[in-house]
Amino acid sequence: MGRGTRLAGGGLVAVLLALAGCGGGGAGRAEGTITVWDYYGGSTPIKPVIAEFERANPKIKVKYEAYDYDTMREKYATAVGARTAPDLATLDMTWISTYAATGTLADLSKLSGGKINGEPVEGQYARGALAAMKYKGRYVTALYDFDAYALYYRRDIFKKNGIAVPGNWEQFKAAVAKLAATAPSPGKQRFQVLPDTFHFAQFLFQGGGEILNGSGKSAFAGPAGIGALTFYRDLLKSGGVYWGEDQGDTSGMPGIKDGRIAMFLNGPYMMGVLKDGAPEQKGKWAVVPAPVGVQQGSYLGGTGLSIPVTSKHKAAAWKFAQFLLRPEQQLLVAKQAGAAPATTAALNRPELTAPDPYFGGDAPFKVFLAAMTTARPFPYVKNWTDVDKAISDGVTAALLGKKAPDRALGDAAREVDGLREG
């Protein structure tokens, strides 16, 4: 789902490092009782299909356990260490870097034979998704829903004030400034500026930069990174609204409902958030590709279906995972959870390419499918938690005017390289 929630501190890494040699048994036979942990909550697309799966696979029973997002993050690593982990779990893709690098995820390349439901894995996902699912050349998770950024904007406000929909960075800055200038009262019609690695990475990737280089050293503080953060800071100065953790709901719904936010960059899950949280704004929102810099790009996140190395029922767990990845089951990701299914077959289904009344008859899923083709995952390093925090702290310092962008990123880069050397 890619909500941008930060991982817990270094204790998680310490637990996981102890697990690197803690392998489970072989794949085994596709039978028995499998335990599934799920963080989707009440909107889960997984629980409603269990009975259907069990009818089709009478030798496999599914024990379903629901946890909220934060509890799952804290509980999973500890459970793998204690060998009480589930057989299958929904894990945020931002966690996969740590879990994969510390050897706690089963090798799905070996387990799957390179196929999902009898078809090659490579034909079922976009290029960026395939990269996100791999660690050292092997699949360690199967993307279930995905997160890549596009631009949401208030179509009605743009039309009323003659604001052109931005296609590049220069137009983007002009649109942000004109939105603020035409606001009916101070502080309204702003662009939401979120101070985190996710949104900085959007501009970094579009500027032709990268987070780490091929040697694992920081690369985000180079010219592309400084240019990206300077531009992001200038969007705030031009007419943005800073939306940090102190604002409470990081989705921005309070600001969307009261008119402070009229444009933002975010993933497909926000379509469902808007429909649920602001039904009165039906027909007023539109979604277009993110304004491009040097190139198009986005961070790629989402939810992965993962099997712990300690699972004793890997074959059965993989069979259930494949069931969840069938197009008809993938559609429930959109219908139940309001998120974007990850497989291209599901994203191209008529149900998701049809006009959406909430978005003025547009079909936003097409925009996000295109965004996924150029999106890329965060680096797979065991201390990603600390790397993420260092970058986010640097971005925050620059946006708040405490440091110039070059100094903020330079300080973050020295911290990151010190972590990797330590």
Short mmCIF file of C-alpha atoms in Angstrom, two decimals, residues 27-382:
data_model
loop_
_atom_site.label_atom_id
_atom_site.label_comp_id
_atom_site.label_asym_id
_atom_site.label_seq_id
_atom_site.Cartn_x
_atom_site.Cartn_y
_atom_site.Cartn_z
CA ALA A 27 8.89 -26.34 -0.17
CA GLY A 28 7.02 -29.46 0.90
CA ARG A 29 3.69 -30.60 -0.44
CA ALA A 30 0.85 -28.22 -1.24
CA GLU A 31 -1.33 -29.32 1.65
CA GLY A 32 -1.89 -28.61 5.33
CA THR A 33 -2.96 -25.53 7.27
CA ILE A 34 -1.26 -22.28 6.35
CA THR A 35 -1.24 -19.21 8.54
CA VAL A 36 -1.70 -15.87 6.76
CA TRP A 37 -0.96 -12.49 8.33
CA ASP A 38 -2.62 -9.50 6.70
CA TYR A 39 -2.33 -5.76 7.42
CA TYR A 40 -5.15 -4.48 5.16
CA GLY A 41 -7.65 -4.25 8.00
CA GLY A 42 -11.39 -4.04 7.40
CA SER A 43 -10.89 -3.35 3.69
CA THR A 44 -8.89 -6.53 3.11
CA PRO A 45 -9.22 -8.15 -0.32
CA ILE A 46 -7.73 -11.37 1.06
CA LYS A 47 -10.13 -12.60 3.73
CA PRO A 48 -13.23 -12.63 1.46
CA VAL A 49 -11.67 -15.15 -0.97
CA ILE A 50 -10.40 -17.71 1.53
CA ALA A 51 -13.53 -19.87 1.38
CA GLU A 52 -13.36 -19.98 -2.42
CA PHE A 53 -9.70 -20.98 -2.29
CA GLU A 54 -10.38 -23.75 0.24
CA ARG A 55 -13.19 -25.15 -1.89
CA ALA A 56 -10.85 -25.31 -4.87
CA ASN A 57 -8.01 -26.72 -2.74
CA PRO A 58 -9.64 -29.01 -0.15
CA LYS A 59 -6.27 -30.24 1.19
CA ILE A 60 -5.27 -26.70 2.24
CA LYS A 61 -6.84 -24.74 5.08
CA VAL A 62 -6.13 -21.06 5.70
CA LYS A 63 -5.81 -19.65 9.20
CA TYR A 64 -6.28 -15.91 8.78
CA GLU A 65 -4.92 -13.35 11.24
CA ALA A 66 -5.36 -9.61 10.85
CA TYR A 67 -2.96 -6.99 12.21
CA ASP A 68 -2.79 -3.27 11.73
CA TYR A 69 0.09 -1.86 9.71
CA ASP A 70 2.31 -0.84 12.62
CA THR A 71 1.72 -4.06 14.57
CA MET A 72 2.64 -6.12 11.52
CA ARG A 73 5.87 -4.17 11.11
CA GLU A 74 6.87 -4.80 14.72
CA LYS A 75 5.58 -8.36 15.05
CA TYR A 76 6.85 -9.97 11.85
CA ALA A 77 10.60 -9.78 12.45
CA THR A 78 10.30 -11.00 16.02
CA ALA A 79 8.08 -13.88 14.92
CA VAL A 80 10.56 -15.06 12.28
CA GLY A 81 13.29 -15.10 14.92
CA ALA A 82 11.08 -17.13 17.25
CA ARG A 83 10.02 -19.40 14.38
CA THR A 84 6.39 -18.45 14.97
CA ALA A 85 6.01 -16.47 11.76
CA PRO A 86 3.14 -17.13 9.35
CA ASP A 87 3.40 -19.02 6.09
CA LEU A 88 2.38 -15.98 4.06
CA ALA A 89 2.26 -12.28 4.94
CA THR A 90 1.38 -8.96 3.38
CA LEU A 91 4.50 -6.82 3.78
CA ASP A 92 5.04 -3.22 2.76
CA MET A 93 7.58 -3.02 -0.06
CA THR A 94 9.60 -0.48 1.95
CA TRP A 95 10.24 -3.26 4.48
CA ILE A 96 11.39 -5.78 1.87
CA SER A 97 14.85 -4.21 1.56
CA THR A 98 15.66 -5.02 5.18
CA TYR A 99 13.99 -8.43 5.21
CA ALA A 100 15.63 -9.50 1.94
CA ALA A 101 19.08 -8.25 2.86
CA THR A 102 18.97 -10.15 6.15
CA GLY A 103 17.83 -13.45 4.63
CA THR A 104 14.38 -13.79 6.17
CA LEU A 105 12.38 -14.21 2.95
CA ALA A 106 11.99 -17.45 1.03
CA ASP A 107 13.44 -17.71 -2.47
CA LEU A 108 10.37 -17.44 -4.69
CA SER A 109 12.40 -17.98 -7.85
CA LYS A 110 13.12 -21.51 -6.70
CA LEU A 111 9.69 -22.10 -5.22
CA SER A 112 7.78 -20.80 -8.25
CA GLY A 113 9.97 -22.17 -11.00
CA GLY A 114 9.76 -18.69 -12.53
CA LYS A 115 6.00 -18.88 -13.06
CA ILE A 116 2.81 -17.54 -11.55
CA ASN A 117 -0.32 -19.52 -12.36
CA GLY A 118 1.57 -21.34 -15.09
CA GLU A 119 2.80 -18.22 -16.89
CA PRO A 120 6.28 -16.63 -16.75
CA VAL A 121 6.61 -14.04 -14.01
CA GLU A 122 8.26 -11.59 -16.42
CA GLY A 123 5.11 -11.33 -18.51
CA GLN A 124 2.86 -10.41 -15.61
CA TYR A 125 4.42 -7.24 -14.24
CA ALA A 126 5.91 -4.00 -15.47
CA ARG A 127 9.70 -3.68 -15.51
CA GLY A 128 9.85 -1.60 -12.33
CA ALA A 129 7.69 -4.09 -10.46
CA LEU A 130 9.96 -6.97 -11.47
CA ALA A 131 12.97 -5.07 -10.15
CA ALA A 132 11.21 -4.35 -6.88
CA MET A 133 10.45 -8.04 -6.35
CA LYS A 134 14.06 -9.15 -6.70
CA TYR A 135 17.04 -9.29 -4.38
CA LYS A 136 20.37 -10.39 -5.84
CA GLY A 137 18.66 -11.72 -8.93
CA ARG A 138 16.04 -13.81 -7.15
CA TYR A 139 12.39 -13.08 -6.45
CA VAL A 140 11.71 -12.65 -2.74
CA THR A 141 8.17 -11.28 -2.89
CA ALA A 142 5.26 -11.09 -5.33
CA LEU A 143 3.85 -7.58 -5.76
CA TYR A 144 0.17 -7.58 -4.80
CA ASP A 145 -0.66 -3.89 -4.92
CA PHE A 146 1.63 -1.10 -6.06
CA ASP A 147 2.38 2.51 -5.29
CA ALA A 148 3.80 4.96 -7.86
CA TYR A 149 3.11 8.66 -7.95
CA ALA A 150 0.93 10.78 -10.22
CA LEU A 151 -0.47 14.30 -9.87
CA TYR A 152 -3.91 14.83 -8.33
CA TYR A 153 -5.45 18.25 -8.90
CA ARG A 154 -8.77 20.02 -8.49
CA ARG A 155 -10.13 20.15 -12.01
CA ASP A 156 -12.85 22.67 -11.09
CA ILE A 157 -10.41 25.15 -9.53
CA PHE A 158 -7.98 24.89 -12.42
CA LYS A 159 -10.78 25.51 -14.92
CA LYS A 160 -12.27 28.42 -12.99
CA ASN A 161 -8.92 30.22 -12.72
CA GLY A 162 -7.54 29.37 -16.15
CA ILE A 163 -4.64 27.34 -14.73
CA ALA A 164 -2.89 25.06 -17.21
CA VAL A 165 -2.36 21.46 -16.14
CA PRO A 166 1.43 21.18 -15.71
CA GLY A 167 3.43 18.80 -17.85
CA ASN A 168 6.94 19.76 -16.76
CA TRP A 169 8.66 21.30 -13.76
CA GLU A 170 8.52 24.88 -15.02
CA GLN A 171 4.78 24.60 -15.60
CA PHE A 172 4.41 22.85 -12.26
CA LYS A 173 5.92 25.78 -10.36
CA ALA A 174 3.73 28.23 -12.29
CA ALA A 175 0.58 26.24 -11.51
CA VAL A 176 1.42 26.08 -7.80
CA ALA A 177 1.95 29.84 -7.70
CA LYS A 178 -1.25 30.63 -9.61
CA LEU A 179 -3.29 28.31 -7.42
CA ALA A 180 -2.20 30.23 -4.33
CA ALA A 181 -2.59 33.62 -6.00
CA THR A 182 -6.21 32.93 -6.99
CA ALA A 183 -7.24 31.43 -3.64
CA PRO A 184 -10.43 32.93 -2.14
CA SER A 185 -8.72 33.29 1.24
CA PRO A 186 -5.17 32.97 2.62
CA GLY A 187 -3.82 29.44 3.00
CA LYS A 188 -6.26 27.85 0.54
CA GLN A 189 -5.68 26.06 -2.78
CA ARG A 190 -2.16 24.92 -1.97
CA PHE A 191 0.11 22.15 -3.20
CA GLN A 192 0.78 19.59 -0.49
CA VAL A 193 4.48 19.30 0.37
CA LEU A 194 5.32 16.13 2.28
CA PRO A 195 8.82 16.05 3.88
CA ASP A 196 9.87 12.47 3.30
CA THR A 197 12.15 10.29 1.20
CA PHE A 198 9.24 9.12 -0.95
CA HIS A 199 8.43 12.55 -2.35
CA PHE A 200 12.04 13.71 -2.55
CA ALA A 201 12.82 10.54 -4.52
CA GLN A 202 10.11 11.47 -7.02
CA PHE A 203 12.04 14.62 -7.95
CA LEU A 204 15.45 12.98 -7.55
CA PHE A 205 14.60 10.24 -10.04
CA GLN A 206 12.99 12.73 -12.42
CA GLY A 207 16.15 14.81 -12.23
CA GLY A 208 18.24 11.85 -13.33
CA GLY A 209 19.64 11.06 -9.88
CA GLU A 210 19.75 8.00 -7.68
CA ILE A 211 19.78 7.31 -3.95
CA LEU A 212 22.84 5.05 -3.77
CA ASN A 213 25.41 4.28 -6.43
CA GLY A 214 26.52 0.84 -7.58
CA SER A 215 28.99 0.61 -4.71
CA GLY A 216 26.33 1.32 -2.12
CA LYS A 217 27.58 4.83 -1.39
CA SER A 218 25.27 7.82 -1.17
CA ALA A 219 24.50 9.46 -4.50
CA PHE A 220 21.51 11.61 -3.58
CA ALA A 221 23.63 14.63 -2.58
CA GLY A 222 25.01 15.19 -6.08
CA PRO A 223 23.84 17.87 -8.54
CA ALA A 224 20.63 15.99 -9.39
CA GLY A 225 19.71 15.67 -5.72
CA ILE A 226 20.49 19.28 -4.87
CA GLY A 227 18.48 20.42 -7.88
CA ALA A 228 15.56 18.19 -6.93
CA LEU A 229 15.42 19.36 -3.32
CA THR A 230 15.86 23.01 -4.35
CA PHE A 231 12.92 22.66 -6.72
CA TYR A 232 10.79 20.95 -4.06
CA ARG A 233 11.62 23.73 -1.57
CA ASP A 234 10.73 26.33 -4.20
CA LEU A 235 7.34 24.69 -4.72
CA LEU A 236 6.72 25.22 -1.02
CA LYS A 237 7.76 28.85 -1.25
CA SER A 238 5.68 29.41 -4.40
CA GLY A 239 2.43 28.30 -2.86
CA GLY A 240 2.76 24.98 -1.16
CA VAL A 241 1.60 23.92 2.27
CA TYR A 242 4.03 22.00 4.48
CA TRP A 243 2.37 18.79 5.64
CA GLY A 244 4.59 17.08 8.19
CA GLU A 245 3.77 14.52 10.85
CA ASP A 246 2.56 17.29 13.18
CA GLN A 247 -0.42 17.74 10.83
CA GLY A 248 -1.73 14.37 12.02
CA ASP A 249 -3.32 12.66 9.04
CA THR A 250 -0.45 12.42 6.54
CA SER A 251 -2.90 11.60 3.74
CA GLY A 252 -3.86 15.26 3.86
CA MET A 253 -7.61 14.60 4.10
CA PRO A 254 -8.24 17.39 6.63
CA GLY A 255 -6.61 19.86 4.23
CA ILE A 256 -8.39 18.40 1.23
CA LYS A 257 -11.78 18.73 2.87
CA ASP A 258 -11.29 22.30 4.11
CA GLY A 259 -9.77 23.55 0.85
CA ARG A 260 -6.16 24.01 1.88
CA ILE A 261 -4.96 21.31 -0.51
CA ALA A 262 -5.92 21.50 -4.18
CA MET A 263 -3.02 19.56 -5.69
CA PHE A 264 -0.73 16.79 -4.50
CA LEU A 265 1.54 13.97 -5.64
CA ASN A 266 0.64 10.52 -4.37
CA GLY A 267 -0.14 6.94 -5.25
CA PRO A 268 -3.28 5.12 -6.44
CA TYR A 269 -4.48 4.28 -2.93
CA MET A 270 -5.43 7.96 -2.59
CA MET A 271 -8.24 7.38 -5.07
CA GLY A 272 -10.02 5.30 -2.46
CA VAL A 273 -9.11 7.71 0.32
CA LEU A 274 -10.66 10.60 -1.61
CA LYS A 275 -13.84 8.70 -2.39
CA ASP A 276 -14.29 7.65 1.23
CA GLY A 277 -13.10 10.87 2.87
CA ALA A 278 -14.44 13.53 0.50
CA PRO A 279 -17.47 12.11 -1.35
CA GLU A 280 -18.82 15.66 -1.71
CA GLN A 281 -15.91 16.45 -4.06
CA LYS A 282 -17.01 13.88 -6.64
CA GLY A 283 -16.24 15.07 -10.16
CA LYS A 284 -13.85 17.78 -8.97
CA TRP A 285 -10.59 15.80 -8.96
CA ALA A 286 -8.44 14.62 -11.86
CA VAL A 287 -5.26 12.55 -12.09
CA VAL A 288 -2.49 13.11 -14.65
CA PRO A 289 1.14 11.98 -14.99
CA ALA A 290 3.53 13.73 -12.63
CA PRO A 291 5.12 16.78 -14.27
CA VAL A 292 8.39 15.63 -15.79
CA GLY A 293 11.88 16.90 -15.09
CA VAL A 294 14.84 15.55 -17.06
CA GLN A 295 12.92 12.28 -17.32
CA GLN A 296 9.82 10.64 -15.94
CA GLY A 297 10.14 8.58 -12.77
CA SER A 298 8.76 7.72 -9.36
CA TYR A 299 9.56 5.61 -6.37
CA LEU A 300 7.85 2.22 -6.57
CA GLY A 301 6.30 0.69 -3.49
CA GLY A 302 3.21 -1.21 -2.50
CA THR A 303 2.42 -4.51 -0.84
CA GLY A 304 4.23 -7.78 -1.42
CA LEU A 305 3.01 -11.32 -0.76
CA SER A 306 5.96 -12.86 1.05
CA ILE A 307 6.78 -16.27 2.46
CA PRO A 308 9.15 -16.38 5.46
CA VAL A 309 12.13 -18.73 5.31
CA THR A 310 10.78 -20.42 8.45
CA SER A 311 7.49 -21.47 6.82
CA LYS A 312 6.87 -25.23 6.97
CA HIS A 313 4.21 -25.04 4.26
CA LYS A 314 5.88 -23.06 1.51
CA ALA A 315 4.26 -24.91 -1.39
CA ALA A 316 0.77 -24.44 0.03
CA ALA A 317 1.50 -20.79 0.84
CA TRP A 318 2.72 -20.19 -2.69
CA LYS A 319 -0.41 -21.83 -4.08
CA PHE A 320 -2.55 -19.37 -2.10
CA ALA A 321 -0.35 -16.46 -3.21
CA GLN A 322 -0.87 -17.44 -6.84
CA PHE A 323 -4.61 -17.60 -6.26
CA LEU A 324 -4.50 -14.02 -4.93
CA LEU A 325 -2.64 -12.93 -8.06
CA ARG A 326 -5.26 -14.15 -10.51
CA PRO A 327 -6.88 -11.18 -12.32
CA GLU A 328 -10.30 -11.76 -10.78
CA GLN A 329 -8.79 -11.78 -7.29
CA GLN A 330 -6.52 -8.83 -8.07
CA LEU A 331 -9.58 -6.75 -8.91
CA LEU A 332 -10.60 -6.97 -5.26
CA VAL A 333 -7.50 -4.96 -4.38
CA ALA A 334 -9.21 -2.03 -6.09
CA LYS A 335 -12.78 -2.81 -5.11
CA GLN A 336 -12.15 -3.71 -1.47
CA ALA A 337 -9.03 -1.76 -0.53
CA GLY A 338 -9.12 1.13 -2.99
CA ALA A 339 -5.54 0.36 -4.00
CA ALA A 340 -4.01 -0.54 -7.35
CA PRO A 341 -3.56 -4.22 -8.25
CA ALA A 342 -0.01 -4.91 -9.34
CA THR A 343 -0.36 -7.28 -12.29
CA THR A 344 -0.75 -5.81 -15.75
CA ALA A 345 -3.56 -8.24 -16.59
CA ALA A 346 -5.65 -6.86 -13.73
CA LEU A 347 -4.82 -3.23 -14.48
CA ASN A 348 -5.96 -3.69 -18.07
CA ARG A 349 -9.30 -5.25 -17.15
CA PRO A 350 -12.37 -3.27 -18.33
CA GLU A 351 -13.46 -2.77 -14.74
CA LEU A 352 -10.38 -0.62 -14.09
CA THR A 353 -10.09 1.08 -17.47
CA ALA A 354 -13.71 2.25 -17.52
CA PRO A 355 -14.54 5.93 -16.85
CA ASP A 356 -14.67 6.80 -13.15
CA PRO A 357 -17.39 9.34 -12.22
CA TYR A 358 -15.49 10.52 -9.17
CA PHE A 359 -12.67 11.65 -11.43
CA GLY A 360 -14.88 13.33 -14.01
CA GLY A 361 -15.14 10.31 -16.27
CA ASP A 362 -11.38 9.77 -16.52
CA ALA A 363 -9.73 6.38 -15.93
CA PRO A 364 -6.91 7.10 -13.42
CA PHE A 365 -5.67 3.51 -13.24
CA LYS A 366 -4.24 3.97 -16.73
CA VAL A 367 -2.14 6.87 -15.43
CA PHE A 368 -0.74 4.81 -12.60
CA LEU A 369 -0.02 1.83 -14.85
CA ALA A 370 2.06 4.16 -17.03
CA ALA A 371 3.80 5.56 -13.95
CA MET A 372 4.80 2.07 -12.86
CA THR A 373 6.69 1.49 -16.10
CA THR A 374 9.30 4.11 -15.14
CA ALA A 375 9.16 3.76 -11.36
CA ARG A 376 11.92 2.12 -9.35
CA PRO A 377 12.15 0.67 -5.84
CA PHE A 378 14.29 1.94 -3.02
CA PRO A 379 17.73 0.28 -2.69
CA TYR A 380 17.84 -3.15 -1.10
CA VAL A 381 20.20 -2.60 1.84
CA LYS A 382 19.87 -4.03 5.32
#
